[in-house]
Amino acid sequence: DADVTQTPRNRITKTGKRIMLECSQTKGHDRMYWYRQDPGLGLQLIYYSFDVKDINKGEISDGYSVSRQAQAKFSLSLESAIPNQTALYFCATSEHRTDTQYFGPGTRLTVL
Amino acid sequence: SQQGEEDPQALSIQEGENATMNCSYKTSINNLQWYRQNSGRGLVHLILIRSNEREKHSGRLRVTLDTSKKSSSLLITASRAADTASYFCATEIVGGSNYKLTFGKGTLLTVNP
């Protein structure tokens, strides 16, 4: 079983809809992250959480919100989706001592 | 502007050859990491090198870090077709309560059989 899972894997939605992407991990890591990847632009950090009570904005948090429901769960919401939020979204986890990030398989989101 | 920039953007080699990718960055870092991504899939961590280290090896991978030049290189020796993927460098900066891991745009490596 995968250590970091994301649901859904693919989603097509319409402008103005509320969307939630979910991430779960079985690695026991305290730190979790949400990134988006656009073609040719690498990854950009949206939000990160160092523990359940800690939420921080990343480089591109506008238009997004997050919820850390438990150590193992970190969800990303788009309150009112717009077409330029069409991208590949990745969740990642890490533990403090190693700094290495472990990525989920990604969610491909298309906003029409 | 991008903190980490990989060079070249694309690299095509024959199986068995060595592949070298470079990464340049702008500000002081805590560590630099290299990741690999197969098309449309999640990133996989390859190697981390801290700011006080100059070289690290892992199997066929060799990473160097030159903090005076703010650059790093990833060498893959004896490449295989299965090494075909995009490779990203990521620089980690931690200051106070702020954390930032910034990814470059990646190098697309194609290894031809």
PDB file of C-alpha atoms in Angstrom:
ATOM      1  CA  ASP A   1       0.000   0.000   0.000  1.00  0.00           C
ATOM      2  CA  ALA A   2       1.169   3.495  -0.831  1.00  0.00           C
ATOM      3  CA  ASP A   3       2.434   5.576   2.093  1.00  0.00           C
ATOM      4  CA  VAL A   4       0.962   8.839   0.761  1.00  0.00           C
ATOM      5  CA  THR A   5      -2.384   8.652  -0.996  1.00  0.00           C
ATOM      6  CA  GLN A   6      -4.402  11.329  -2.727  1.00  0.00           C
ATOM      7  CA  THR A   7      -8.054  11.362  -3.702  1.00  0.00           C
ATOM      8  CA  PRO A   8      -9.399  11.866  -6.241  1.00  0.00           C
ATOM      9  CA  ARG A   9      -6.712  11.091  -8.806  1.00  0.00           C
ATOM     10  CA  ASN A  10      -8.508  12.976 -11.540  1.00  0.00           C
ATOM     11  CA  ARG A  11     -11.235  15.593 -11.344  1.00  0.00           C
ATOM     12  CA  ILE A  12     -12.992  17.725 -13.920  1.00  0.00           C
ATOM     13  CA  THR A  13     -15.115  20.541 -12.573  1.00  0.00           C
ATOM     14  CA  LYS A  14     -16.668  23.810 -13.622  1.00  0.00           C
ATOM     15  CA  THR A  15     -15.788  27.374 -12.781  1.00  0.00           C
ATOM     16  CA  GLY A  16     -17.223  28.467  -9.446  1.00  0.00           C
ATOM     17  CA  LYS A  17     -17.510  25.003  -7.925  1.00  0.00           C
ATOM     18  CA  ARG A  18     -16.026  24.120  -4.552  1.00  0.00           C
ATOM     19  CA  ILE A  19     -13.478  21.338  -4.721  1.00  0.00           C
ATOM     20  CA  MET A  20     -11.693  19.405  -2.000  1.00  0.00           C
ATOM     21  CA  LEU A  21      -8.582  17.338  -2.564  1.00  0.00           C
ATOM     22  CA  GLU A  22      -7.624  14.919   0.166  1.00  0.00           C
ATOM     23  CA  CYS A  23      -4.304  13.537   1.279  1.00  0.00           C
ATOM     24  CA  SER A  24      -3.650  10.730   3.734  1.00  0.00           C
ATOM     25  CA  GLN A  25      -0.364   9.285   4.935  1.00  0.00           C
ATOM     26  CA  THR A  26       0.687   6.238   6.889  1.00  0.00           C
ATOM     27  CA  LYS A  27       4.285   7.320   7.377  1.00  0.00           C
ATOM     28  CA  GLY A  28       3.665   8.892  10.766  1.00  0.00           C
ATOM     29  CA  HIS A  29       5.209  12.169   9.631  1.00  0.00           C
ATOM     30  CA  ASP A  30       4.314  15.419  11.323  1.00  0.00           C
ATOM     31  CA  ARG A  31       4.899  17.637   8.318  1.00  0.00           C
ATOM     32  CA  MET A  32       2.615  17.789   5.303  1.00  0.00           C
ATOM     33  CA  TYR A  33       2.606  19.967   2.189  1.00  0.00           C
ATOM     34  CA  TRP A  34       0.480  20.840  -0.829  1.00  0.00           C
ATOM     35  CA  TYR A  35       2.068  21.764  -4.163  1.00  0.00           C
ATOM     36  CA  ARG A  36       0.794  22.520  -7.608  1.00  0.00           C
ATOM     37  CA  GLN A  37       2.656  21.754 -10.790  1.00  0.00           C
ATOM     38  CA  ASP A  38       2.053  23.528 -14.077  1.00  0.00           C
ATOM     39  CA  PRO A  39       3.728  22.404 -17.291  1.00  0.00           C
ATOM     40  CA  GLY A  40       7.247  23.776 -17.495  1.00  0.00           C
ATOM     41  CA  LEU A  41       7.067  25.579 -14.155  1.00  0.00           C
ATOM     42  CA  GLY A  42       8.188  23.006 -11.610  1.00  0.00           C
ATOM     43  CA  LEU A  43       6.365  22.791  -8.278  1.00  0.00           C
ATOM     44  CA  GLN A  44       5.019  25.675  -6.259  1.00  0.00           C
ATOM     45  CA  LEU A  45       4.195  25.422  -2.564  1.00  0.00           C
ATOM     46  CA  ILE A  46       0.582  26.250  -1.705  1.00  0.00           C
ATOM     47  CA  TYR A  47       0.358  25.486   2.032  1.00  0.00           C
ATOM     48  CA  TYR A  48       2.314  23.534   4.588  1.00  0.00           C
ATOM     49  CA  SER A  49       1.685  22.204   8.075  1.00  0.00           C
ATOM     50  CA  PHE A  50       4.358  21.221  10.586  1.00  0.00           C
ATOM     51  CA  ASP A  51       1.862  19.653  12.986  1.00  0.00           C
ATOM     52  CA  VAL A  52      -1.883  19.440  13.507  1.00  0.00           C
ATOM     53  CA  LYS A  53      -2.129  22.929  15.014  1.00  0.00           C
ATOM     54  CA  ASP A  54       0.264  24.589  12.596  1.00  0.00           C
ATOM     55  CA  ILE A  55      -0.816  25.853   9.146  1.00  0.00           C
ATOM     56  CA  ASN A  56       1.284  28.148   6.987  1.00  0.00           C
ATOM     57  CA  LYS A  57       0.855  29.796   3.619  1.00  0.00           C
ATOM     58  CA  GLY A  58       3.251  28.978   0.837  1.00  0.00           C
ATOM     59  CA  GLU A  59       4.129  30.894  -2.306  1.00  0.00           C
ATOM     60  CA  ILE A  60       0.713  30.724  -3.986  1.00  0.00           C
ATOM     61  CA  SER A  61      -1.985  30.355  -1.323  1.00  0.00           C
ATOM     62  CA  ASP A  62      -4.515  32.813  -2.804  1.00  0.00           C
ATOM     63  CA  GLY A  63      -7.680  30.988  -3.848  1.00  0.00           C
ATOM     64  CA  TYR A  64      -6.869  27.948  -1.703  1.00  0.00           C
ATOM     65  CA  SER A  65      -7.503  26.866   1.881  1.00  0.00           C
ATOM     66  CA  VAL A  66      -6.418  23.825   3.866  1.00  0.00           C
ATOM     67  CA  SER A  67      -7.466  21.765   6.831  1.00  0.00           C
ATOM     68  CA  ARG A  68      -5.275  19.466   8.915  1.00  0.00           C
ATOM     69  CA  GLN A  69      -7.861  17.121  10.358  1.00  0.00           C
ATOM     70  CA  ALA A  70      -5.370  14.794  11.984  1.00  0.00           C
ATOM     71  CA  GLN A  71      -1.687  14.004  11.840  1.00  0.00           C
ATOM     72  CA  ALA A  72      -2.374  11.707   8.903  1.00  0.00           C
ATOM     73  CA  LYS A  73      -4.790  13.892   6.927  1.00  0.00           C
ATOM     74  CA  PHE A  74      -4.324  17.202   5.132  1.00  0.00           C
ATOM     75  CA  SER A  75      -6.947  18.458   2.709  1.00  0.00           C
ATOM     76  CA  LEU A  76      -6.803  21.256   0.154  1.00  0.00           C
ATOM     77  CA  SER A  77      -9.896  23.210  -0.872  1.00  0.00           C
ATOM     78  CA  LEU A  78     -10.633  25.467  -3.772  1.00  0.00           C
ATOM     79  CA  GLU A  79     -13.607  27.505  -2.588  1.00  0.00           C
ATOM     80  CA  SER A  80     -14.550  28.744  -6.043  1.00  0.00           C
ATOM     81  CA  ALA A  81     -12.524  27.056  -8.743  1.00  0.00           C
ATOM     82  CA  ILE A  82     -11.260  29.036 -11.725  1.00  0.00           C
ATOM     83  CA  PRO A  83      -9.701  27.787 -14.981  1.00  0.00           C
ATOM     84  CA  ASN A  84      -6.167  28.907 -14.111  1.00  0.00           C
ATOM     85  CA  GLN A  85      -6.250  26.493 -11.184  1.00  0.00           C
ATOM     86  CA  THR A  86      -6.109  23.668 -13.709  1.00  0.00           C
ATOM     87  CA  ALA A  87      -2.934  21.827 -12.736  1.00  0.00           C
ATOM     88  CA  LEU A  88      -1.431  18.734 -11.192  1.00  0.00           C
ATOM     89  CA  TYR A  89      -1.625  18.845  -7.382  1.00  0.00           C
ATOM     90  CA  PHE A  90       0.736  16.965  -5.125  1.00  0.00           C
ATOM     91  CA  CYS A  91       0.679  16.255  -1.424  1.00  0.00           C
ATOM     92  CA  ALA A  92       3.935  15.498   0.351  1.00  0.00           C
ATOM     93  CA  THR A  93       5.092  14.583   3.844  1.00  0.00           C
ATOM     94  CA  SER A  94       8.347  14.777   5.720  1.00  0.00           C
ATOM     95  CA  GLU A  95       9.784  14.245   9.150  1.00  0.00           C
ATOM     96  CA  HIS A  96      11.814  16.908  10.854  1.00  0.00           C
ATOM     97  CA  ARG A  97      15.084  15.090  11.130  1.00  0.00           C
ATOM     98  CA  THR A  98      15.600  14.104   7.518  1.00  0.00           C
ATOM     99  CA  ASP A  99      13.914  16.919   5.540  1.00  0.00           C
ATOM    100  CA  THR A 100      13.275  14.474   2.712  1.00  0.00           C
ATOM    101  CA  GLN A 101       9.811  14.855   1.236  1.00  0.00           C
ATOM    102  CA  TYR A 102       7.672  11.896   0.160  1.00  0.00           C
ATOM    103  CA  PHE A 103       5.141  12.642  -2.531  1.00  0.00           C
ATOM    104  CA  GLY A 104       1.729  11.263  -3.283  1.00  0.00           C
ATOM    105  CA  PRO A 105       0.769  10.206  -6.826  1.00  0.00           C
ATOM    106  CA  GLY A 106      -0.913  13.513  -7.617  1.00  0.00           C
ATOM    107  CA  THR A 107      -4.385  14.750  -8.522  1.00  0.00           C
ATOM    108  CA  ARG A 108      -5.001  16.065 -12.009  1.00  0.00           C
ATOM    109  CA  LEU A 109      -7.567  18.860 -11.724  1.00  0.00           C
ATOM    110  CA  THR A 110      -9.239  20.452 -14.717  1.00  0.00           C
ATOM    111  CA  VAL A 111     -11.447  23.506 -14.253  1.00  0.00           C
ATOM    112  CA  LEU A 112     -13.631  24.271 -17.249  1.00  0.00           C
TER     113      LEU A 112
ATOM    114  CA  SER B   1      12.162  34.766 -10.136  1.00  0.00           C
ATOM    115  CA  GLN B   2      13.146  31.137  -9.697  1.00  0.00           C
ATOM    116  CA  GLN B   3      15.397  30.211  -6.775  1.00  0.00           C
ATOM    117  CA  GLY B   4      16.609  27.022  -8.424  1.00  0.00           C
ATOM    118  CA  GLU B   5      17.276  26.797 -12.121  1.00  0.00           C
ATOM    119  CA  GLU B   6      18.258  23.550 -13.801  1.00  0.00           C
ATOM    120  CA  ASP B   7      20.452  23.381 -16.846  1.00  0.00           C
ATOM    121  CA  PRO B   8      20.008  22.052 -19.451  1.00  0.00           C
ATOM    122  CA  GLN B   9      16.221  22.062 -19.842  1.00  0.00           C
ATOM    123  CA  ALA B  10      16.445  18.851 -21.847  1.00  0.00           C
ATOM    124  CA  LEU B  11      19.161  16.259 -22.336  1.00  0.00           C
ATOM    125  CA  SER B  12      19.192  13.272 -24.662  1.00  0.00           C
ATOM    126  CA  ILE B  13      21.892  10.602 -24.380  1.00  0.00           C
ATOM    127  CA  GLN B  14      22.567   6.990 -25.276  1.00  0.00           C
ATOM    128  CA  GLU B  15      22.315   4.169 -22.795  1.00  0.00           C
ATOM    129  CA  GLY B  16      25.605   3.675 -20.995  1.00  0.00           C
ATOM    130  CA  GLU B  17      26.642   7.316 -21.206  1.00  0.00           C
ATOM    131  CA  ASN B  18      26.855   9.631 -18.213  1.00  0.00           C
ATOM    132  CA  ALA B  19      24.312  12.408 -17.696  1.00  0.00           C
ATOM    133  CA  THR B  20      25.134  15.647 -15.915  1.00  0.00           C
ATOM    134  CA  MET B  21      22.536  18.165 -14.819  1.00  0.00           C
ATOM    135  CA  ASN B  22      23.241  21.450 -13.117  1.00  0.00           C
ATOM    136  CA  CYS B  23      21.302  23.602 -10.704  1.00  0.00           C
ATOM    137  CA  SER B  24      21.969  27.208  -9.788  1.00  0.00           C
ATOM    138  CA  TYR B  25      20.310  29.162  -7.010  1.00  0.00           C
ATOM    139  CA  LYS B  26      20.296  32.683  -5.697  1.00  0.00           C
ATOM    140  CA  THR B  27      20.205  32.790  -1.889  1.00  0.00           C
ATOM    141  CA  SER B  28      21.877  30.918   0.959  1.00  0.00           C
ATOM    142  CA  ILE B  29      20.365  27.526   1.627  1.00  0.00           C
ATOM    143  CA  ASN B  30      20.161  24.904   4.374  1.00  0.00           C
ATOM    144  CA  ASN B  31      20.224  22.028   1.941  1.00  0.00           C
ATOM    145  CA  LEU B  32      19.682  21.130  -1.686  1.00  0.00           C
ATOM    146  CA  GLN B  33      17.727  18.112  -2.813  1.00  0.00           C
ATOM    147  CA  TRP B  34      17.351  16.300  -6.105  1.00  0.00           C
ATOM    148  CA  TYR B  35      14.101  14.624  -7.105  1.00  0.00           C
ATOM    149  CA  ARG B  36      13.044  12.532 -10.037  1.00  0.00           C
ATOM    150  CA  GLN B  37       9.627  12.522 -11.694  1.00  0.00           C
ATOM    151  CA  ASN B  38       8.349  10.072 -14.232  1.00  0.00           C
ATOM    152  CA  SER B  39       5.802  11.608 -16.567  1.00  0.00           C
ATOM    153  CA  GLY B  40       2.707  12.799 -14.675  1.00  0.00           C
ATOM    154  CA  ARG B  41       3.626  10.953 -11.495  1.00  0.00           C
ATOM    155  CA  GLY B  42       4.741  11.949  -8.026  1.00  0.00           C
ATOM    156  CA  LEU B  43       8.275  13.068  -7.314  1.00  0.00           C
ATOM    157  CA  VAL B  44      10.730  10.642  -5.806  1.00  0.00           C
ATOM    158  CA  HIS B  45      13.530  11.865  -3.579  1.00  0.00           C
ATOM    159  CA  LEU B  46      16.986  10.947  -4.837  1.00  0.00           C
ATOM    160  CA  ILE B  47      19.536  12.633  -2.622  1.00  0.00           C
ATOM    161  CA  LEU B  48      19.944  15.499  -0.154  1.00  0.00           C
ATOM    162  CA  ILE B  49      23.134  17.460   0.330  1.00  0.00           C
ATOM    163  CA  ARG B  50      23.512  19.892   3.208  1.00  0.00           C
ATOM    164  CA  SER B  51      25.136  23.291   2.935  1.00  0.00           C
ATOM    165  CA  ASN B  52      28.238  22.098   4.784  1.00  0.00           C
ATOM    166  CA  GLU B  53      28.752  19.138   2.453  1.00  0.00           C
ATOM    167  CA  ARG B  54      30.536  19.219  -0.878  1.00  0.00           C
ATOM    168  CA  GLU B  55      29.832  15.829  -2.411  1.00  0.00           C
ATOM    169  CA  LYS B  56      27.532  12.851  -1.860  1.00  0.00           C
ATOM    170  CA  HIS B  57      27.121   9.536  -3.582  1.00  0.00           C
ATOM    171  CA  SER B  58      24.203   7.152  -3.824  1.00  0.00           C
ATOM    172  CA  GLY B  59      24.573   4.188  -6.149  1.00  0.00           C
ATOM    173  CA  ARG B  60      25.047   5.591  -9.659  1.00  0.00           C
ATOM    174  CA  LEU B  61      24.289   9.135  -8.481  1.00  0.00           C
ATOM    175  CA  ARG B  62      26.874  11.714  -7.532  1.00  0.00           C
ATOM    176  CA  VAL B  63      25.887  15.158  -6.309  1.00  0.00           C
ATOM    177  CA  THR B  64      28.199  18.087  -5.742  1.00  0.00           C
ATOM    178  CA  LEU B  65      27.488  21.399  -4.064  1.00  0.00           C
ATOM    179  CA  ASP B  66      29.499  24.577  -4.434  1.00  0.00           C
ATOM    180  CA  THR B  67      28.055  27.162  -2.059  1.00  0.00           C
ATOM    181  CA  SER B  68      30.495  29.849  -3.216  1.00  0.00           C
ATOM    182  CA  LYS B  69      29.101  29.562  -6.737  1.00  0.00           C
ATOM    183  CA  LYS B  70      25.595  28.726  -5.518  1.00  0.00           C
ATOM    184  CA  SER B  71      25.444  25.708  -7.770  1.00  0.00           C
ATOM    185  CA  SER B  72      24.996  21.955  -7.652  1.00  0.00           C
ATOM    186  CA  SER B  73      25.384  19.167 -10.145  1.00  0.00           C
ATOM    187  CA  LEU B  74      23.794  15.734 -10.434  1.00  0.00           C
ATOM    188  CA  LEU B  75      25.751  13.083 -12.287  1.00  0.00           C
ATOM    189  CA  ILE B  76      24.113   9.811 -13.299  1.00  0.00           C
ATOM    190  CA  THR B  77      26.697   7.303 -14.418  1.00  0.00           C
ATOM    191  CA  ALA B  78      26.161   4.419 -16.826  1.00  0.00           C
ATOM    192  CA  SER B  79      22.668   5.612 -17.684  1.00  0.00           C
ATOM    193  CA  ARG B  80      19.826   3.227 -18.446  1.00  0.00           C
ATOM    194  CA  ALA B  81      16.633   3.664 -20.436  1.00  0.00           C
ATOM    195  CA  ALA B  82      14.765   3.477 -17.107  1.00  0.00           C
ATOM    196  CA  ASP B  83      16.519   6.682 -16.012  1.00  0.00           C
ATOM    197  CA  THR B  84      14.380   8.599 -18.504  1.00  0.00           C
ATOM    198  CA  ALA B  85      12.496  11.146 -16.392  1.00  0.00           C
ATOM    199  CA  SER B  86      12.470  14.771 -15.313  1.00  0.00           C
ATOM    200  CA  TYR B  87      14.948  15.726 -12.626  1.00  0.00           C
ATOM    201  CA  PHE B  88      14.361  18.631 -10.257  1.00  0.00           C
ATOM    202  CA  CYS B  89      16.584  20.383  -7.793  1.00  0.00           C
ATOM    203  CA  ALA B  90      14.962  21.891  -4.722  1.00  0.00           C
ATOM    204  CA  THR B  91      16.574  24.318  -2.325  1.00  0.00           C
ATOM    205  CA  GLU B  92      15.511  24.496   1.297  1.00  0.00           C
ATOM    206  CA  ILE B  93      15.625  27.719   3.238  1.00  0.00           C
ATOM    207  CA  VAL B  94      14.553  27.949   6.847  1.00  0.00           C
ATOM    208  CA  GLY B  95      14.479  31.262   8.637  1.00  0.00           C
ATOM    209  CA  GLY B  96      12.722  31.662  11.975  1.00  0.00           C
ATOM    210  CA  SER B  97       9.255  30.201  11.562  1.00  0.00           C
ATOM    211  CA  ASN B  98       9.416  30.438   7.799  1.00  0.00           C
ATOM    212  CA  TYR B  99      10.075  27.426   5.666  1.00  0.00           C
ATOM    213  CA  LYS B 100      10.606  27.315   1.962  1.00  0.00           C
ATOM    214  CA  LEU B 101      11.456  24.460  -0.377  1.00  0.00           C
ATOM    215  CA  THR B 102      11.722  25.850  -3.873  1.00  0.00           C
ATOM    216  CA  PHE B 103      11.789  23.632  -6.930  1.00  0.00           C
ATOM    217  CA  GLY B 104      13.365  24.451 -10.252  1.00  0.00           C
ATOM    218  CA  LYS B 105      11.666  23.823 -13.582  1.00  0.00           C
ATOM    219  CA  GLY B 106      13.495  20.567 -14.125  1.00  0.00           C
ATOM    220  CA  THR B 107      15.692  18.846 -16.674  1.00  0.00           C
ATOM    221  CA  LEU B 108      14.027  16.332 -18.943  1.00  0.00           C
ATOM    222  CA  LEU B 109      16.450  13.446 -19.434  1.00  0.00           C
ATOM    223  CA  THR B 110      15.893  10.990 -22.260  1.00  0.00           C
ATOM    224  CA  VAL B 111      18.078   7.891 -22.349  1.00  0.00           C
ATOM    225  CA  ASN B 112      17.881   6.147 -25.685  1.00  0.00           C
ATOM    226  CA  PRO B 113      18.349   2.356 -25.752  1.00  0.00           C
TER     227      PRO B 113
END
